[in-house]
Amino acid sequence: MKITLIAIGKTDDAYIIEGIGKYLNRLKHYIKFEIKIIPDLKKTKNLSQDEQKAKEAELFFKHINSTDEVIVLDERGVELSSMHFADLLNKKMIGSVPNLVFLIGGPYGFDNSIYQRAHYKLSLSRMTFSHQMIRLFFAEQVYRAFTILKGEPYHHE
């Protein structure tokens, strides 16, 4: 299985880039993990929130294949413990999901077409975080999940 994280907008802060790089390097030992960045939309001042979400959805769909299983990271999604997230990833691997795609939306969330395409809505927290921070938190949680599955001492219950 391959895990792909697709996010809107680049990451500017060096400490976040460094942290993400740390977990991407660690994840190489467990799974194929890729981050795809969709550039921020330009000239959005004259767009409504719905129009902006629709344009972002078009960009997301360019990176999603028909065979991909899609999970949106959304504050209104299901919250899982790290143990349950590890179990979710394990079930996807056992179920022979070829590519598990996680999406981080733009500032206004997702267009309805993305929610309709998604198989699952997952929340990392009910709190709102910057889209840059979520990338780091998510990479760490994927790494944590694989250490749980391998019985390694990174996670403590």
PDB file of C-alpha atoms in Angstrom:
ATOM      1  CA  MET A   1       0.000   0.000   0.000  1.00  0.00           C
ATOM      2  CA  LYS A   2       1.037   3.577  -0.625  1.00  0.00           C
ATOM      3  CA  ILE A   3      -0.126   6.550   1.426  1.00  0.00           C
ATOM      4  CA  THR A   4      -0.435   9.912  -0.271  1.00  0.00           C
ATOM      5  CA  LEU A   5      -1.146  13.179   1.510  1.00  0.00           C
ATOM      6  CA  ILE A   6      -2.447  15.923  -0.773  1.00  0.00           C
ATOM      7  CA  ALA A   7      -2.606  19.453   0.595  1.00  0.00           C
ATOM      8  CA  ILE A   8      -3.426  22.930  -0.673  1.00  0.00           C
ATOM      9  CA  GLY A   9      -0.648  25.523  -0.369  1.00  0.00           C
ATOM     10  CA  LYS A  10       3.051  25.322   0.323  1.00  0.00           C
ATOM     11  CA  THR A  11       4.682  25.148   3.732  1.00  0.00           C
ATOM     12  CA  ASP A  12       6.796  28.207   4.501  1.00  0.00           C
ATOM     13  CA  ASP A  13       8.092  27.642   8.012  1.00  0.00           C
ATOM     14  CA  ALA A  14      11.489  25.942   8.156  1.00  0.00           C
ATOM     15  CA  TYR A  15      10.764  24.147  11.443  1.00  0.00           C
ATOM     16  CA  ILE A  16       7.642  22.543   9.956  1.00  0.00           C
ATOM     17  CA  ILE A  17       9.512  21.506   6.799  1.00  0.00           C
ATOM     18  CA  GLU A  18      12.268  20.029   8.971  1.00  0.00           C
ATOM     19  CA  GLY A  19       9.768  18.141  11.129  1.00  0.00           C
ATOM     20  CA  ILE A  20       7.916  16.736   8.137  1.00  0.00           C
ATOM     21  CA  GLY A  21      11.231  15.682   6.609  1.00  0.00           C
ATOM     22  CA  LYS A  22      12.142  13.882   9.827  1.00  0.00           C
ATOM     23  CA  TYR A  23       8.987  11.755   9.709  1.00  0.00           C
ATOM     24  CA  LEU A  24       9.148  11.186   5.950  1.00  0.00           C
ATOM     25  CA  ASN A  25      12.662   9.818   6.437  1.00  0.00           C
ATOM     26  CA  ARG A  26      11.491   7.539   9.256  1.00  0.00           C
ATOM     27  CA  LEU A  27       8.465   6.341   7.273  1.00  0.00           C
ATOM     28  CA  LYS A  28      10.681   5.017   4.454  1.00  0.00           C
ATOM     29  CA  HIS A  29      11.315   1.954   6.611  1.00  0.00           C
ATOM     30  CA  TYR A  30       7.605   1.098   6.797  1.00  0.00           C
ATOM     31  CA  ILE A  31       5.632   2.289   3.797  1.00  0.00           C
ATOM     32  CA  LYS A  32       5.703   4.315   0.629  1.00  0.00           C
ATOM     33  CA  PHE A  33       4.531   7.772   1.726  1.00  0.00           C
ATOM     34  CA  GLU A  34       4.244  10.787  -0.547  1.00  0.00           C
ATOM     35  CA  ILE A  35       3.156  14.380  -0.029  1.00  0.00           C
ATOM     36  CA  LYS A  36       1.733  16.283  -2.990  1.00  0.00           C
ATOM     37  CA  ILE A  37       1.280  20.025  -2.684  1.00  0.00           C
ATOM     38  CA  ILE A  38      -1.308  21.839  -4.763  1.00  0.00           C
ATOM     39  CA  PRO A  39      -0.390  25.530  -5.147  1.00  0.00           C
ATOM     40  CA  ASP A  40      -2.673  28.068  -3.501  1.00  0.00           C
ATOM     41  CA  LEU A  41      -5.320  29.498  -5.792  1.00  0.00           C
ATOM     42  CA  LYS A  42      -4.526  32.907  -7.224  1.00  0.00           C
ATOM     43  CA  LYS A  43      -6.943  35.842  -7.442  1.00  0.00           C
ATOM     44  CA  THR A  44      -9.461  34.576  -4.894  1.00  0.00           C
ATOM     45  CA  LYS A  45     -10.681  37.983  -3.688  1.00  0.00           C
ATOM     46  CA  ASN A  46     -13.624  37.930  -6.098  1.00  0.00           C
ATOM     47  CA  LEU A  47     -14.535  34.310  -5.352  1.00  0.00           C
ATOM     48  CA  SER A  48     -17.095  33.235  -2.794  1.00  0.00           C
ATOM     49  CA  GLN A  49     -16.080  30.517  -0.338  1.00  0.00           C
ATOM     50  CA  ASP A  50     -18.105  27.979  -2.331  1.00  0.00           C
ATOM     51  CA  GLU A  51     -16.450  29.024  -5.593  1.00  0.00           C
ATOM     52  CA  GLN A  52     -13.023  28.728  -4.024  1.00  0.00           C
ATOM     53  CA  LYS A  53     -13.811  25.266  -2.639  1.00  0.00           C
ATOM     54  CA  ALA A  54     -15.101  24.180  -6.071  1.00  0.00           C
ATOM     55  CA  LYS A  55     -11.897  25.342  -7.769  1.00  0.00           C
ATOM     56  CA  GLU A  56      -9.788  23.562  -5.157  1.00  0.00           C
ATOM     57  CA  ALA A  57     -11.845  20.402  -5.687  1.00  0.00           C
ATOM     58  CA  GLU A  58     -11.002  20.490  -9.401  1.00  0.00           C
ATOM     59  CA  LEU A  59      -7.316  20.577  -8.465  1.00  0.00           C
ATOM     60  CA  PHE A  60      -7.697  17.709  -5.985  1.00  0.00           C
ATOM     61  CA  PHE A  61      -9.443  15.552  -8.574  1.00  0.00           C
ATOM     62  CA  LYS A  62      -6.451  15.913 -10.918  1.00  0.00           C
ATOM     63  CA  HIS A  63      -4.392  14.006  -8.335  1.00  0.00           C
ATOM     64  CA  ILE A  64      -6.932  11.334  -7.350  1.00  0.00           C
ATOM     65  CA  ASN A  65      -7.304   8.114  -9.321  1.00  0.00           C
ATOM     66  CA  SER A  66     -10.512   6.119  -9.548  1.00  0.00           C
ATOM     67  CA  THR A  67      -8.945   3.252  -7.571  1.00  0.00           C
ATOM     68  CA  ASP A  68      -7.712   5.460  -4.716  1.00  0.00           C
ATOM     69  CA  GLU A  69      -9.389   5.251  -1.354  1.00  0.00           C
ATOM     70  CA  VAL A  70      -9.853   8.817  -0.154  1.00  0.00           C
ATOM     71  CA  ILE A  71      -9.970  10.068   3.430  1.00  0.00           C
ATOM     72  CA  VAL A  72     -10.510  13.762   4.122  1.00  0.00           C
ATOM     73  CA  LEU A  73      -8.936  15.323   7.185  1.00  0.00           C
ATOM     74  CA  ASP A  74     -11.787  17.405   8.528  1.00  0.00           C
ATOM     75  CA  GLU A  75     -12.476  18.795  11.990  1.00  0.00           C
ATOM     76  CA  ARG A  76     -16.005  17.341  11.781  1.00  0.00           C
ATOM     77  CA  GLY A  77     -14.725  13.849  11.018  1.00  0.00           C
ATOM     78  CA  VAL A  78     -14.375  10.852  13.298  1.00  0.00           C
ATOM     79  CA  GLU A  79     -11.732  11.190  15.996  1.00  0.00           C
ATOM     80  CA  LEU A  80      -9.548   8.132  16.531  1.00  0.00           C
ATOM     81  CA  SER A  81      -6.932   7.343  19.117  1.00  0.00           C
ATOM     82  CA  SER A  82      -3.457   6.597  17.769  1.00  0.00           C
ATOM     83  CA  MET A  83      -4.108   2.899  18.413  1.00  0.00           C
ATOM     84  CA  HIS A  84      -7.344   2.993  16.426  1.00  0.00           C
ATOM     85  CA  PHE A  85      -5.684   4.941  13.615  1.00  0.00           C
ATOM     86  CA  ALA A  86      -2.993   2.244  13.441  1.00  0.00           C
ATOM     87  CA  ASP A  87      -5.764  -0.355  13.265  1.00  0.00           C
ATOM     88  CA  LEU A  88      -7.442   1.585  10.437  1.00  0.00           C
ATOM     89  CA  LEU A  89      -4.204   1.633   8.429  1.00  0.00           C
ATOM     90  CA  ASN A  90      -3.655  -2.064   9.123  1.00  0.00           C
ATOM     91  CA  LYS A  91      -7.158  -2.912   7.867  1.00  0.00           C
ATOM     92  CA  LYS A  92      -6.509  -0.923   4.681  1.00  0.00           C
ATOM     93  CA  MET A  93      -3.264  -2.835   4.106  1.00  0.00           C
ATOM     94  CA  ILE A  94      -4.919  -6.196   4.772  1.00  0.00           C
ATOM     95  CA  GLY A  95      -7.767  -5.142   2.474  1.00  0.00           C
ATOM     96  CA  SER A  96      -5.218  -4.576  -0.323  1.00  0.00           C
ATOM     97  CA  VAL A  97      -5.979  -0.897  -0.771  1.00  0.00           C
ATOM     98  CA  PRO A  98      -3.332   0.114  -3.345  1.00  0.00           C
ATOM     99  CA  ASN A  99      -3.291   3.840  -2.573  1.00  0.00           C
ATOM    100  CA  LEU A 100      -4.762   5.478   0.481  1.00  0.00           C
ATOM    101  CA  VAL A 101      -5.111   9.215  -0.142  1.00  0.00           C
ATOM    102  CA  PHE A 102      -5.559  11.744   2.637  1.00  0.00           C
ATOM    103  CA  LEU A 103      -6.651  15.288   1.793  1.00  0.00           C
ATOM    104  CA  ILE A 104      -6.047  18.557   3.615  1.00  0.00           C
ATOM    105  CA  GLY A 105      -8.373  21.216   2.277  1.00  0.00           C
ATOM    106  CA  GLY A 106      -7.967  24.924   1.834  1.00  0.00           C
ATOM    107  CA  PRO A 107      -8.993  27.636   4.299  1.00  0.00           C
ATOM    108  CA  TYR A 108     -12.732  26.985   3.874  1.00  0.00           C
ATOM    109  CA  GLY A 109     -12.674  23.196   3.899  1.00  0.00           C
ATOM    110  CA  PHE A 110     -13.888  20.971   1.079  1.00  0.00           C
ATOM    111  CA  ASP A 111     -16.397  21.225  -1.702  1.00  0.00           C
ATOM    112  CA  ASN A 112     -19.316  18.773  -1.479  1.00  0.00           C
ATOM    113  CA  SER A 113     -17.913  16.859  -4.475  1.00  0.00           C
ATOM    114  CA  ILE A 114     -14.859  15.957  -2.374  1.00  0.00           C
ATOM    115  CA  TYR A 115     -17.027  14.774   0.523  1.00  0.00           C
ATOM    116  CA  GLN A 116     -19.021  12.636  -1.918  1.00  0.00           C
ATOM    117  CA  ARG A 117     -15.826  11.083  -3.328  1.00  0.00           C
ATOM    118  CA  ALA A 118     -14.341  10.423   0.115  1.00  0.00           C
ATOM    119  CA  HIS A 119     -14.669   7.052   1.804  1.00  0.00           C
ATOM    120  CA  TYR A 120     -14.119   8.454   5.276  1.00  0.00           C
ATOM    121  CA  LYS A 121     -13.878  11.706   7.217  1.00  0.00           C
ATOM    122  CA  LEU A 122     -11.148  11.775   9.855  1.00  0.00           C
ATOM    123  CA  SER A 123     -10.487  14.460  12.461  1.00  0.00           C
ATOM    124  CA  LEU A 124      -7.091  14.855  14.077  1.00  0.00           C
ATOM    125  CA  SER A 125      -8.705  17.193  16.607  1.00  0.00           C
ATOM    126  CA  ARG A 126     -11.795  19.303  17.124  1.00  0.00           C
ATOM    127  CA  MET A 127      -9.414  22.234  17.400  1.00  0.00           C
ATOM    128  CA  THR A 128      -8.489  24.187  14.285  1.00  0.00           C
ATOM    129  CA  PHE A 129      -4.820  24.106  13.254  1.00  0.00           C
ATOM    130  CA  SER A 130      -3.005  25.773  10.393  1.00  0.00           C
ATOM    131  CA  HIS A 131      -2.872  23.705   7.232  1.00  0.00           C
ATOM    132  CA  GLN A 132       0.900  23.659   7.571  1.00  0.00           C
ATOM    133  CA  MET A 133       0.853  22.249  11.113  1.00  0.00           C
ATOM    134  CA  ILE A 134      -1.613  19.512  10.179  1.00  0.00           C
ATOM    135  CA  ARG A 135       0.915  18.115   7.680  1.00  0.00           C
ATOM    136  CA  LEU A 136       3.461  17.678  10.460  1.00  0.00           C
ATOM    137  CA  PHE A 137       0.924  16.248  12.914  1.00  0.00           C
ATOM    138  CA  PHE A 138      -0.364  13.827  10.284  1.00  0.00           C
ATOM    139  CA  ALA A 139       3.111  12.619   9.275  1.00  0.00           C
ATOM    140  CA  GLU A 140       3.917  12.003  12.940  1.00  0.00           C
ATOM    141  CA  GLN A 141       0.678  10.065  13.454  1.00  0.00           C
ATOM    142  CA  VAL A 142       1.349   7.855  10.417  1.00  0.00           C
ATOM    143  CA  TYR A 143       4.825   7.150  11.773  1.00  0.00           C
ATOM    144  CA  ARG A 144       3.369   6.467  15.230  1.00  0.00           C
ATOM    145  CA  ALA A 145       0.808   4.089  13.694  1.00  0.00           C
ATOM    146  CA  PHE A 146       3.504   2.001  12.049  1.00  0.00           C
ATOM    147  CA  THR A 147       5.576   1.808  15.217  1.00  0.00           C
ATOM    148  CA  ILE A 148       2.424   0.589  16.985  1.00  0.00           C
ATOM    149  CA  LEU A 149       1.821  -2.038  14.304  1.00  0.00           C
ATOM    150  CA  LYS A 150       5.442  -3.208  14.547  1.00  0.00           C
ATOM    151  CA  GLY A 151       5.381  -3.278  18.354  1.00  0.00           C
ATOM    152  CA  GLU A 152       8.171  -0.723  18.613  1.00  0.00           C
ATOM    153  CA  PRO A 153       8.621   1.400  21.745  1.00  0.00           C
ATOM    154  CA  TYR A 154       7.753   4.834  20.281  1.00  0.00           C
ATOM    155  CA  HIS A 155       4.126   4.894  21.481  1.00  0.00           C
ATOM    156  CA  HIS A 156       3.128   4.529  25.123  1.00  0.00           C
ATOM    157  CA  GLU A 157      -0.422   3.676  26.199  1.00  0.00           C
TER     158      GLU A 157
END
